[in-house]
Short mmCIF file of C-alpha atoms in Angstrom, two decimals:
data_model
loop_
_atom_site.label_atom_id
_atom_site.label_comp_id
_atom_site.label_asym_id
_atom_site.label_seq_id
_atom_site.Cartn_x
_atom_site.Cartn_y
_atom_site.Cartn_z
CA MET A 731 77.13 107.26 133.81
CA SER A 732 77.93 110.99 133.83
CA LEU A 733 78.23 113.14 130.74
CA ASP A 734 82.02 113.32 131.11
CA GLU A 735 82.25 109.54 131.37
CA ALA A 736 80.10 109.15 128.25
CA VAL A 737 82.46 111.39 126.30
CA VAL A 738 85.43 109.32 127.45
CA ARG A 739 83.68 106.08 126.48
CA ALA A 740 82.87 107.47 123.03
CA ALA A 741 86.50 108.43 122.46
CA ASP A 742 88.14 105.36 124.00
CA PRO A 743 86.37 102.01 123.52
CA ASP A 744 88.48 100.33 126.19
CA ALA A 745 88.12 102.94 128.91
CA PRO A 746 86.73 101.49 132.16
CA GLU A 747 83.10 102.22 132.85
CA ASN A 748 83.85 103.55 136.35
CA PRO A 749 87.21 105.29 136.06
CA ALA A 750 89.00 106.46 139.12
CA PRO A 751 88.67 110.20 139.84
CA GLU A 752 91.27 112.27 138.09
CA ASN A 753 92.28 114.18 141.26
CA PRO A 754 91.82 111.89 144.25
CA ALA A 755 92.53 113.34 147.66
CA PRO A 756 96.18 112.64 148.41
CA GLU A 757 96.98 110.72 151.56
CA ASN A 758 100.13 112.83 151.97
CA PRO A 759 99.45 116.60 151.77
CA ALA A 760 102.96 117.14 150.37
CA ALA A 761 102.07 115.02 147.38
CA GLU A 762 99.49 117.63 146.35
CA HIS A 763 102.27 120.00 145.32
CA ALA A 764 104.48 117.32 143.63
CA PRO A 765 104.90 117.58 139.82
CA PRO A 766 102.65 115.18 137.87
CA ARG A 767 104.32 111.92 136.90
CA PRO A 768 104.72 111.47 133.14
CA PRO A 769 102.75 108.56 131.70
CA GLY A 770 104.60 105.31 131.13
CA THR A 771 105.61 104.12 127.69
CA TRP A 772 102.63 101.80 127.32
CA ALA A 773 100.17 104.44 128.55
CA ALA A 774 101.50 106.83 125.90
CA LEU A 775 101.69 104.21 123.14
CA ARG A 776 98.26 102.67 123.73
CA PRO A 777 96.16 105.54 122.28
CA LEU A 778 98.27 105.46 119.10
CA LEU A 779 97.78 101.70 118.77
CA LEU A 780 94.05 102.11 119.38
CA ARG A 781 93.75 104.65 116.60
CA LEU A 782 95.82 102.55 114.19
CA HIS A 783 93.90 99.37 115.04
CA PHE A 784 90.61 101.23 114.60
CA TYR A 785 91.44 102.59 111.15
CA ALA A 786 93.05 99.37 109.98
CA GLY A 787 90.08 97.37 111.21
CA VAL A 788 87.48 99.60 109.58
CA LEU A 789 89.25 100.08 106.24
CA ILE A 790 91.22 96.83 105.77
CA ALA A 791 88.72 94.42 107.35
CA PRO A 792 86.71 94.03 104.09
CA LEU A 793 89.86 92.81 102.34
CA LEU A 794 90.55 90.37 105.17
CA LEU A 795 86.96 89.14 105.00
CA VAL A 796 87.27 88.45 101.28
CA ALA A 797 90.67 86.79 101.72
CA ALA A 798 89.29 84.57 104.50
CA THR A 799 86.24 83.61 102.44
CA THR A 800 88.28 82.68 99.37
CA GLY A 801 90.82 80.92 101.58
CA LEU A 802 88.04 78.84 103.09
CA LEU A 803 86.97 77.78 99.61
CA TYR A 804 90.54 76.91 98.68
CA ALA A 805 91.02 74.84 101.85
CA GLY A 806 88.07 72.71 100.81
CA SER A 807 89.18 72.38 97.19
CA TRP A 808 91.65 69.56 97.96
CA GLN A 809 88.87 67.24 98.99
CA ALA A 810 86.43 68.59 96.41
CA GLU A 811 88.71 67.80 93.48
CA LYS A 812 89.13 64.22 94.70
CA ILE A 813 85.38 63.83 94.34
CA LEU A 814 84.88 65.90 91.20
CA TYR A 815 87.79 64.34 89.29
CA SER A 816 87.70 60.85 90.75
CA ASP A 817 87.52 59.26 87.27
CA GLN A 818 90.79 60.90 86.26
CA LEU A 819 92.60 60.52 89.58
CA THR A 820 91.85 56.90 90.45
CA VAL A 821 91.80 53.52 88.71
CA ASP A 822 88.93 51.06 88.58
CA ARG A 823 91.01 48.12 89.76
CA VAL A 824 94.46 47.84 91.32
CA GLY A 825 96.51 45.40 89.27
CA ALA A 826 99.29 43.05 90.25
CA SER A 827 102.02 45.07 88.51
CA ALA A 828 102.29 48.39 86.68
CA GLN A 829 103.13 48.88 83.03
CA PRO A 830 106.51 50.48 82.25
CA LEU A 831 106.41 54.27 82.36
CA GLY A 832 107.51 54.37 78.74
CA ALA A 833 104.34 52.50 77.72
CA GLN A 834 102.18 54.84 79.78
CA VAL A 835 103.80 57.89 78.17
CA ALA A 836 103.24 56.39 74.72
CA ALA A 837 99.54 55.92 75.51
CA ALA A 838 99.28 59.55 76.58
CA GLU A 839 101.01 60.73 73.39
CA ASN A 840 98.54 58.73 71.30
CA ALA A 841 95.65 60.36 73.18
CA ALA A 842 97.06 63.87 72.71
CA PRO A 843 99.27 63.83 69.60
CA GLN A 844 99.42 67.64 69.50
CA GLY A 845 101.12 67.83 72.90
CA LYS A 846 104.81 67.65 73.79
CA VAL A 847 105.61 65.66 76.92
CA THR A 848 107.66 67.68 79.43
CA ALA A 849 107.16 65.78 82.69
CA VAL A 850 105.72 62.57 84.12
CA TRP A 851 104.35 62.05 87.62
CA PRO A 852 104.12 58.31 88.36
CA ALA A 853 101.14 57.17 90.42
CA PRO A 854 101.99 58.03 94.06
CA GLU A 855 99.51 55.49 95.48
CA ALA A 856 98.31 52.05 94.46
CA ASP A 857 94.88 53.25 93.30
CA ALA A 858 96.10 56.51 91.67
CA THR A 859 96.74 57.28 88.02
CA THR A 860 99.95 58.45 86.38
CA ARG A 861 100.02 62.06 85.18
CA VAL A 862 101.71 62.86 81.89
CA ILE A 863 102.29 66.61 81.63
CA MET A 864 102.35 68.21 78.17
CA GLU A 865 102.82 71.53 76.51
CA SER A 866 99.97 72.01 74.08
CA PRO A 867 99.05 74.78 71.63
CA GLY A 868 96.18 77.05 72.62
CA LEU A 869 96.79 77.01 76.36
CA ALA A 870 97.33 80.15 78.42
CA GLU A 871 100.66 80.95 80.01
CA GLY A 872 101.32 78.69 82.98
CA GLU A 873 98.77 76.09 81.88
CA THR A 874 99.59 72.56 80.80
CA LEU A 875 97.65 69.61 79.44
CA THR A 876 97.65 66.65 81.82
CA VAL A 877 96.77 63.18 80.58
CA PHE A 878 95.78 60.66 83.26
CA VAL A 879 96.85 57.08 82.56
CA ASP A 880 95.95 53.85 84.37
CA PRO A 881 99.38 52.49 85.38
CA TYR A 882 98.20 48.87 85.25
CA THR A 883 96.54 48.88 81.81
CA ALA A 884 98.03 52.02 80.17
CA GLU A 885 94.43 53.10 79.52
CA VAL A 886 93.91 56.88 79.31
CA ARG A 887 91.43 57.92 81.98
CA GLY A 888 91.01 61.52 80.84
CA LYS A 889 92.64 64.86 80.01
CA LEU A 890 92.47 68.13 81.95
CA THR A 891 93.99 71.59 81.71
CA THR A 892 96.08 72.11 84.83
CA VAL A 893 98.27 74.72 86.51
CA GLY A 894 101.15 73.02 88.30
CA ASP A 895 99.58 70.25 90.36
CA ALA A 896 96.21 72.02 90.56
CA LEU A 897 93.28 70.61 88.61
CA PRO A 898 90.78 73.07 87.09
CA LEU A 899 88.68 73.63 90.23
CA ARG A 900 91.60 74.24 92.57
CA ALA A 901 93.47 76.26 89.95
CA TRP A 902 90.48 78.58 89.60
CA LEU A 903 90.01 78.90 93.37
CA SER A 904 93.72 79.52 93.85
CA GLU A 905 93.63 82.39 91.38
CA PHE A 906 90.40 83.63 92.96
CA HIS A 907 92.06 83.67 96.38
CA SER A 908 95.20 85.42 95.15
CA SER A 909 93.67 87.97 92.76
CA LEU A 910 89.85 87.58 92.69
CA GLN A 911 90.31 86.71 89.00
CA LEU A 912 91.04 90.42 88.41
CA GLY A 913 94.62 90.15 87.21
CA GLU A 914 97.18 92.66 88.45
CA PHE A 915 94.59 94.76 90.26
CA GLY A 916 93.47 91.72 92.21
CA ARG A 917 97.04 90.79 93.10
CA ASN A 918 97.42 94.25 94.65
CA TYR A 919 94.31 93.61 96.75
CA SER A 920 95.78 90.33 97.96
CA GLU A 921 99.14 91.89 98.80
CA LEU A 922 97.44 94.75 100.64
CA ALA A 923 95.47 92.30 102.79
CA ALA A 924 98.56 90.22 103.58
CA SER A 925 100.57 93.37 104.34
CA TRP A 926 98.11 94.57 106.98
CA LEU A 927 97.11 91.22 108.47
CA TRP A 928 100.13 90.88 110.74
CA VAL A 929 99.87 94.55 111.82
CA VAL A 930 96.22 94.17 112.82
CA ALA A 931 96.89 90.85 114.56
CA LEU A 932 99.92 91.93 116.62
CA GLY A 933 98.44 95.35 117.41
CA GLY A 934 95.22 93.76 118.63
CA LEU A 935 97.17 91.28 120.75
CA ALA A 936 99.15 94.08 122.40
CA LEU A 937 95.95 96.03 123.15
CA TRP A 938 94.20 92.97 124.57
CA ILE A 939 97.12 92.03 126.83
CA GLY A 940 97.48 95.65 127.96
CA ARG A 941 93.78 95.84 128.77
CA LYS A 942 93.89 92.68 130.88
CA ARG A 943 97.03 93.78 132.69
CA ALA A 944 95.43 97.13 133.51
CA ARG A 945 92.45 95.30 134.97
CA LYS A 946 94.77 92.79 136.73
CA ALA A 947 92.90 89.94 135.12
CA GLY A 948 94.26 86.41 135.31
CA ARG A 949 95.71 84.41 132.43
CA ALA A 950 92.41 82.66 131.84
CA ALA A 951 90.80 86.00 131.01
CA LEU A 952 93.24 86.40 128.11
CA ILE A 953 92.11 83.28 126.29
CA LEU A 954 88.56 82.70 127.54
CA PRO A 955 85.63 84.99 126.70
CA ASP A 956 83.68 86.51 129.57
CA ARG A 957 80.37 84.68 129.58
CA THR A 958 78.88 87.10 132.12
CA ALA A 959 79.41 90.16 129.91
CA THR A 960 76.64 91.63 127.79
CA GLY A 961 76.36 93.97 124.84
CA ARG A 962 79.56 95.46 123.49
CA ARG A 963 81.67 94.03 126.32
CA LYS A 964 80.60 90.51 125.36
CA THR A 965 81.54 91.12 121.73
CA LEU A 966 84.88 92.60 122.76
CA SER A 967 85.54 89.61 125.01
CA TRP A 968 85.04 87.16 122.14
CA HIS A 969 86.99 89.36 119.72
CA GLY A 970 89.98 89.58 122.05
CA SER A 971 90.16 86.02 123.33
CA VAL A 972 89.70 84.42 119.90
CA GLY A 973 92.35 86.78 118.57
CA VAL A 974 94.81 85.31 121.07
CA TRP A 975 93.99 81.81 119.82
CA ILE A 976 94.69 82.57 116.19
CA VAL A 977 97.36 85.29 116.27
CA LEU A 978 100.23 82.92 115.38
CA GLY A 979 98.24 81.53 112.47
CA LEU A 980 97.43 85.03 111.19
CA VAL A 981 101.06 86.14 111.34
CA GLY A 982 102.14 82.93 109.60
CA LEU A 983 99.56 83.36 106.83
CA SER A 984 100.64 86.97 106.37
CA ALA A 985 104.36 86.12 106.18
CA THR A 986 103.94 83.22 103.76
CA GLY A 987 101.38 85.10 101.68
CA LEU A 988 103.83 87.98 101.23
CA THR A 989 106.42 85.62 99.77
CA TRP A 990 104.10 85.21 96.75
CA SER A 991 103.38 88.92 96.42
CA ARG A 992 104.77 91.14 93.70
CA TYR A 993 106.46 93.97 95.61
CA ALA A 994 107.14 92.63 99.09
CA GLY A 995 107.89 89.22 97.59
CA GLU A 996 110.78 90.66 95.58
CA ASN A 997 112.24 92.26 98.71
CA ILE A 998 111.83 89.04 100.67
CA GLY A 999 113.59 87.09 97.93
CA GLU A 1000 116.49 89.52 97.82
CA LEU A 1001 116.81 89.44 101.61
CA LYS A 1002 116.84 85.64 101.63
CA ASP A 1003 119.50 85.53 98.94
CA SER A 1004 121.66 88.06 100.77
CA LEU A 1005 121.42 85.93 103.92
CA GLY A 1006 122.29 82.77 102.01
CA GLY A 1007 118.78 81.36 102.36
CA GLY A 1008 117.84 81.03 98.69
CA THR A 1009 116.34 77.73 97.57
CA PRO A 1010 118.97 75.69 95.66
CA ALA A 1011 118.20 73.64 92.56
CA VAL A 1012 119.72 70.43 91.30
CA ALA A 1013 122.17 70.98 88.42
CA ALA A 1014 120.82 69.15 85.38
CA LYS A 1015 123.44 70.43 82.89
CA LEU A 1016 125.27 67.59 81.17
CA PRO A 1017 129.06 67.51 80.89
CA GLY A 1018 130.22 69.50 77.85
CA ALA A 1019 127.00 71.53 77.53
CA PRO A 1020 127.46 75.35 77.59
CA ALA A 1021 126.37 77.18 80.72
CA ALA A 1022 123.06 78.98 80.35
CA ASP A 1023 124.56 82.27 81.56
CA ALA A 1024 127.99 82.00 79.95
CA GLY A 1025 129.25 85.33 78.63
CA GLY A 1026 127.65 87.37 81.40
CA GLU A 1027 124.59 89.56 81.49
CA HIS A 1028 126.03 92.16 79.13
CA ALA A 1029 127.81 89.88 76.61
CA GLY A 1030 127.08 91.25 73.18
CA HIS A 1031 129.59 89.69 70.79
CA GLY A 1032 129.55 86.19 69.32
CA ALA A 1033 126.92 83.49 69.83
CA ALA A 1034 125.21 83.60 73.21
CA ALA A 1035 125.20 80.51 75.40
CA GLY A 1036 121.42 80.28 75.14
CA ASP A 1037 121.68 80.24 71.34
CA GLN A 1038 124.33 77.52 71.52
CA ALA A 1039 122.13 75.42 73.79
CA ALA A 1040 119.14 75.91 71.49
CA ALA A 1041 121.25 74.83 68.53
CA MET A 1042 122.37 71.64 70.24
CA PRO A 1043 120.35 68.51 69.48
CA ALA A 1044 118.44 66.88 72.28
CA PRO A 1045 120.66 64.51 74.27
CA VAL A 1046 120.68 60.87 73.25
CA ASP A 1047 118.19 59.06 75.46
CA ALA A 1048 119.61 55.57 75.75
CA ILE A 1049 118.08 54.65 79.12
CA GLY A 1050 114.53 55.93 78.70
CA ILE A 1051 112.32 57.21 81.47
CA ASP A 1052 112.24 53.84 83.23
CA GLY A 1053 116.04 53.78 83.39
CA ALA A 1054 116.08 57.30 84.81
CA VAL A 1055 113.63 56.30 87.54
CA ALA A 1056 115.69 53.21 88.36
CA ALA A 1057 118.83 55.35 88.69
CA ALA A 1058 117.01 57.82 90.93
CA ARG A 1059 115.64 55.09 93.16
CA SER A 1060 119.10 53.59 93.55
CA ALA A 1061 120.25 57.06 94.70
CA GLY A 1062 117.56 57.16 97.40
CA VAL A 1063 114.95 59.28 95.60
CA THR A 1064 111.87 57.09 95.95
CA GLU A 1065 108.78 58.94 97.25
CA SER A 1066 106.08 60.61 95.10
CA LEU A 1067 108.34 61.17 92.08
CA ARG A 1068 108.08 63.90 89.48
CA ILE A 1069 110.26 63.44 86.42
CA THR A 1070 111.24 66.24 84.08
CA LEU A 1071 112.29 64.99 80.66
CA PRO A 1072 115.66 65.93 79.11
CA ALA A 1073 116.00 69.20 77.21
CA GLN A 1074 118.90 70.66 75.21
CA GLY A 1075 122.07 70.17 77.19
CA LYS A 1076 120.24 68.78 80.23
CA GLY A 1077 119.43 65.36 81.61
CA TYR A 1078 116.50 63.88 83.45
CA VAL A 1079 115.54 65.60 86.72
CA VAL A 1080 113.82 63.32 89.22
CA LYS A 1081 112.40 65.02 92.33
CA GLU A 1082 110.49 63.86 95.36
CA GLN A 1083 107.32 65.81 96.16
CA ASP A 1084 106.06 64.11 99.29
CA LYS A 1085 105.45 67.21 101.42
CA GLN A 1086 103.68 65.57 104.33
CA VAL A 1087 105.72 65.17 107.50
CA PRO A 1088 108.31 63.70 107.32
CA VAL A 1089 108.95 65.38 103.99
CA HIS A 1090 110.75 63.74 101.09
CA LEU A 1091 112.04 66.47 98.80
CA ASP A 1092 115.38 65.14 97.53
CA ALA A 1093 116.29 65.44 93.84
CA VAL A 1094 118.81 63.98 91.38
CA ALA A 1095 119.82 64.66 87.79
CA VAL A 1096 120.45 61.64 85.55
CA ASP A 1097 122.46 61.47 82.32
CA PRO A 1098 120.13 60.00 79.67
CA ALA A 1099 123.06 58.45 77.81
CA ASP A 1100 124.29 56.08 80.51
CA GLY A 1101 122.04 56.51 83.58
CA ARG A 1102 124.77 58.12 85.65
CA VAL A 1103 123.67 60.48 88.41
CA VAL A 1104 125.36 63.79 87.54
CA ASP A 1105 124.10 65.75 90.54
CA GLU A 1106 122.02 65.22 93.65
CA LEU A 1107 120.44 67.60 96.14
CA ARG A 1108 119.16 66.56 99.55
CA PHE A 1109 116.51 68.61 101.32
CA ALA A 1110 118.53 68.28 104.51
CA ASP A 1111 121.29 70.26 102.78
CA HIS A 1112 119.02 73.22 101.99
CA PRO A 1113 119.72 76.40 103.98
CA LEU A 1114 117.57 76.77 107.07
CA LEU A 1115 115.72 79.79 105.63
CA ALA A 1116 114.89 77.82 102.49
CA GLN A 1117 113.56 74.93 104.58
CA LEU A 1118 111.45 77.24 106.73
CA THR A 1119 110.07 78.94 103.61
CA ARG A 1120 109.15 75.56 102.13
CA PHE A 1121 107.41 74.45 105.32
CA GLY A 1122 105.58 77.77 105.67
CA ILE A 1123 104.27 77.78 102.11
CA ASP A 1124 103.15 74.16 102.34
CA LEU A 1125 101.34 74.87 105.61
CA HIS A 1126 99.65 77.87 103.95
CA MET A 1127 98.50 75.63 101.10
CA GLY A 1128 97.32 72.78 103.35
CA LEU A 1129 99.94 70.25 102.24
CA THR A 1130 102.11 69.47 105.27
CA PHE A 1131 99.62 67.53 107.36
CA GLY A 1132 97.09 66.66 104.69
CA LEU A 1133 93.46 66.71 105.78
CA ALA A 1134 94.31 67.96 109.29
CA ASN A 1135 96.16 70.92 107.78
CA GLN A 1136 93.23 71.72 105.49
CA LEU A 1137 90.72 71.55 108.35
CA ALA A 1138 92.91 73.85 110.46
CA LEU A 1139 93.02 76.37 107.61
CA ALA A 1140 89.24 76.18 107.24
CA VAL A 1141 88.72 76.81 110.98
CA LEU A 1142 91.20 79.70 110.88
CA ALA A 1143 89.37 81.25 107.92
CA VAL A 1144 86.01 81.00 109.71
CA LEU A 1145 87.45 82.60 112.87
CA VAL A 1146 88.93 85.46 110.85
CA MET A 1147 85.49 86.08 109.38
CA CYS A 1148 84.03 86.09 112.90
CA MET A 1149 86.73 88.54 114.07
CA VAL A 1150 85.80 90.95 111.28
CA VAL A 1151 82.09 90.71 112.06
CA TRP A 1152 82.72 91.24 115.78
CA GLY A 1153 84.91 94.24 115.02
CA TYR A 1154 82.25 95.91 112.93
CA ARG A 1155 79.63 95.10 115.55
CA MET A 1156 81.70 96.89 118.21
CA TRP A 1157 82.09 99.83 115.87
CA TRP A 1158 78.32 99.97 115.48
CA LEU A 1159 77.54 99.55 119.17
CA ARG A 1160 79.82 102.48 120.05
CA ARG A 1161 77.89 104.91 117.89
CA PRO A 1162 76.49 108.03 119.61
CA THR A 1163 72.81 107.22 119.06
CA LYS A 1164 71.48 110.44 120.60
CA GLU A 1165 73.29 112.78 118.21
CA ARG A 1166 72.05 111.49 114.87
CA THR A 1167 70.27 108.51 113.46
CA LEU A 1168 73.04 107.39 111.10
CA SER A 1169 76.35 107.36 112.95
CA VAL A 1170 79.18 105.00 113.82
CA GLY A 1171 81.81 104.64 116.52
CA ARG A 1172 84.54 107.23 116.82
CA PRO A 1173 88.28 106.51 116.76
CA GLN A 1174 90.73 107.46 119.47
CA PRO A 1175 91.24 111.26 119.44
CA ARG A 1176 93.99 112.70 117.24
CA GLY A 1177 97.38 113.74 118.50
CA ALA A 1178 98.22 110.58 120.45
CA TRP A 1179 101.72 110.54 118.96
CA ARG A 1180 102.53 113.85 120.66
CA LYS A 1181 102.41 112.14 124.04
CA LEU A 1182 105.10 109.61 123.11
CA PRO A 1183 108.56 110.18 124.60
CA VAL A 1184 111.18 111.10 122.02
CA THR A 1185 113.11 107.95 122.91
CA VAL A 1186 110.09 105.94 121.74
CA LEU A 1187 108.80 108.17 118.94
CA LEU A 1188 112.02 108.34 116.92
CA PRO A 1189 112.76 104.57 116.90
CA LEU A 1190 109.08 103.90 116.17
CA ALA A 1191 109.10 106.32 113.21
CA ALA A 1192 112.33 104.80 111.88
CA ALA A 1193 111.00 101.25 112.19
CA THR A 1194 107.75 102.26 110.48
CA ALA A 1195 109.69 103.79 107.58
CA VAL A 1196 111.84 100.66 107.16
CA VAL A 1197 108.83 98.33 107.28
CA GLY A 1198 106.90 100.59 104.91
CA TRP A 1199 109.76 100.48 102.41
CA PHE A 1200 110.19 96.69 102.73
CA VAL A 1201 106.41 96.07 102.46
CA PRO A 1202 105.44 98.78 99.95
CA MET A 1203 101.68 98.20 99.96
CA LEU A 1204 101.67 98.69 103.72
CA GLY A 1205 103.77 101.84 103.50
CA ILE A 1206 101.73 103.41 100.69
CA SER A 1207 98.38 102.66 102.31
CA LEU A 1208 99.64 103.99 105.66
CA LEU A 1209 100.61 107.25 103.98
CA VAL A 1210 97.14 107.42 102.43
CA PHE A 1211 95.59 106.88 105.87
CA LEU A 1212 97.70 109.66 107.36
CA ALA A 1213 96.91 112.06 104.55
CA GLY A 1214 93.20 111.35 104.85
CA ASP A 1215 93.31 111.71 108.62
CA LEU A 1216 95.11 115.05 108.34
CA ALA A 1217 92.53 116.27 105.85
CA LEU A 1218 89.68 115.24 108.14
CA GLY A 1219 91.38 116.89 111.11
CA PHE A 1220 91.89 120.10 109.18
CA ALA A 1221 88.25 120.16 108.11
CA ALA A 1222 87.12 119.52 111.68
CA SER A 1223 89.28 122.37 113.01
CA ARG A 1224 87.83 124.74 110.38
CA ARG A 1225 84.31 123.81 111.39
CA ALA A 1226 85.17 124.30 115.06
CA ALA A 1227 86.69 127.73 114.32
CA LYS A 1228 83.56 128.84 112.47
CA ALA A 1229 81.36 127.56 115.29
#
């Protein structure tokens, strides 16, 4: 390899090892005097993508590695908690018939007299326990006390502090995955990783497809690593082909992860609402009860609706929880029930929570006075955006297909970790070893954006600004990258001028 070729290889990791001569002898002598053809759009855009992918990979990859590692732990937590909490989750013997839910709730109240029952989750399977959810003094915000009751004997199997449906192990791992147990600072880390994941994935896919098209490689070369390659080419082959396998999963994880984020999540919620895709809720308000938002946001005179509702006594519960369940079942709500007990001005809310395909997510509200269904909401009636959001989040959490979903998430997490390691290995292998002992690979040279046609540069800049505003952590970090790159470029030009 000549010195000029070595310089090109150091600047461009994907440059061919034996490039064609820059000024080949023209077959037609008239062509020698023809004006040079401007590069195509892809040829001008590729160096910019290379530089962006390089910086994003080097600087964001540690966040992706941490997110993948914690995600792998979370994917395994579903099965781990079944083993760790088997005494609380399962019964010793399946009986012929279950005790009434009222008797099971009474047993839980006797076991935890300081708690206030807010919800009951009847046993979803024959060998499972019933969960009685309580508010209890001394718990942190978002935590509840769950009492596990044998549905056949009304024996209390244990008590655990839970967050939603997550038992202590999964609740801790969920928080570790979303914030590294670092509070608001950790949530920013998580949002930053999710914000860049789709950019790195789609940018890498475009570069890999462009590389194969330039080399006129077949379709198999896109998805299969080159087993004959060695060194950095072998690593690049695995990095690119595996990236094609998992790109849809990475984009899906990024999109669903952003729905939970603080800044981008708010924008996503507002966009969904403006498009009519917000998730509806069953109306549990009883006839004659004041609306929770009556009087408007700025009402300042007289008693507020919330004060009126708080002053109202709890509704008369003539049917009990067993009557509410019977009314819900007669309305078609039958699978994996979760019952919210009546509050001031509201009735029972009975929801399905069977999220495995086919899903059962219907809900009804029941009047505790006479067992009449006052409202019902079918999942089939949800807006399409709300349904897609529900499916996406459940896939992200490993719920939709059960164990198969969790195994797929675990494999995806491992492959992301491999992608990061391969990326850093390529960065290391591209280092100019003859210049200094401690060195790393160089990015694509600066100024690639100047080669873009105006018809591409302006729309690209506008789209970047819109995306950066909609996904703030992406926009802010991109500005930081640009500022740092400009500072490094300025320092390099000063050193060159002095030299």
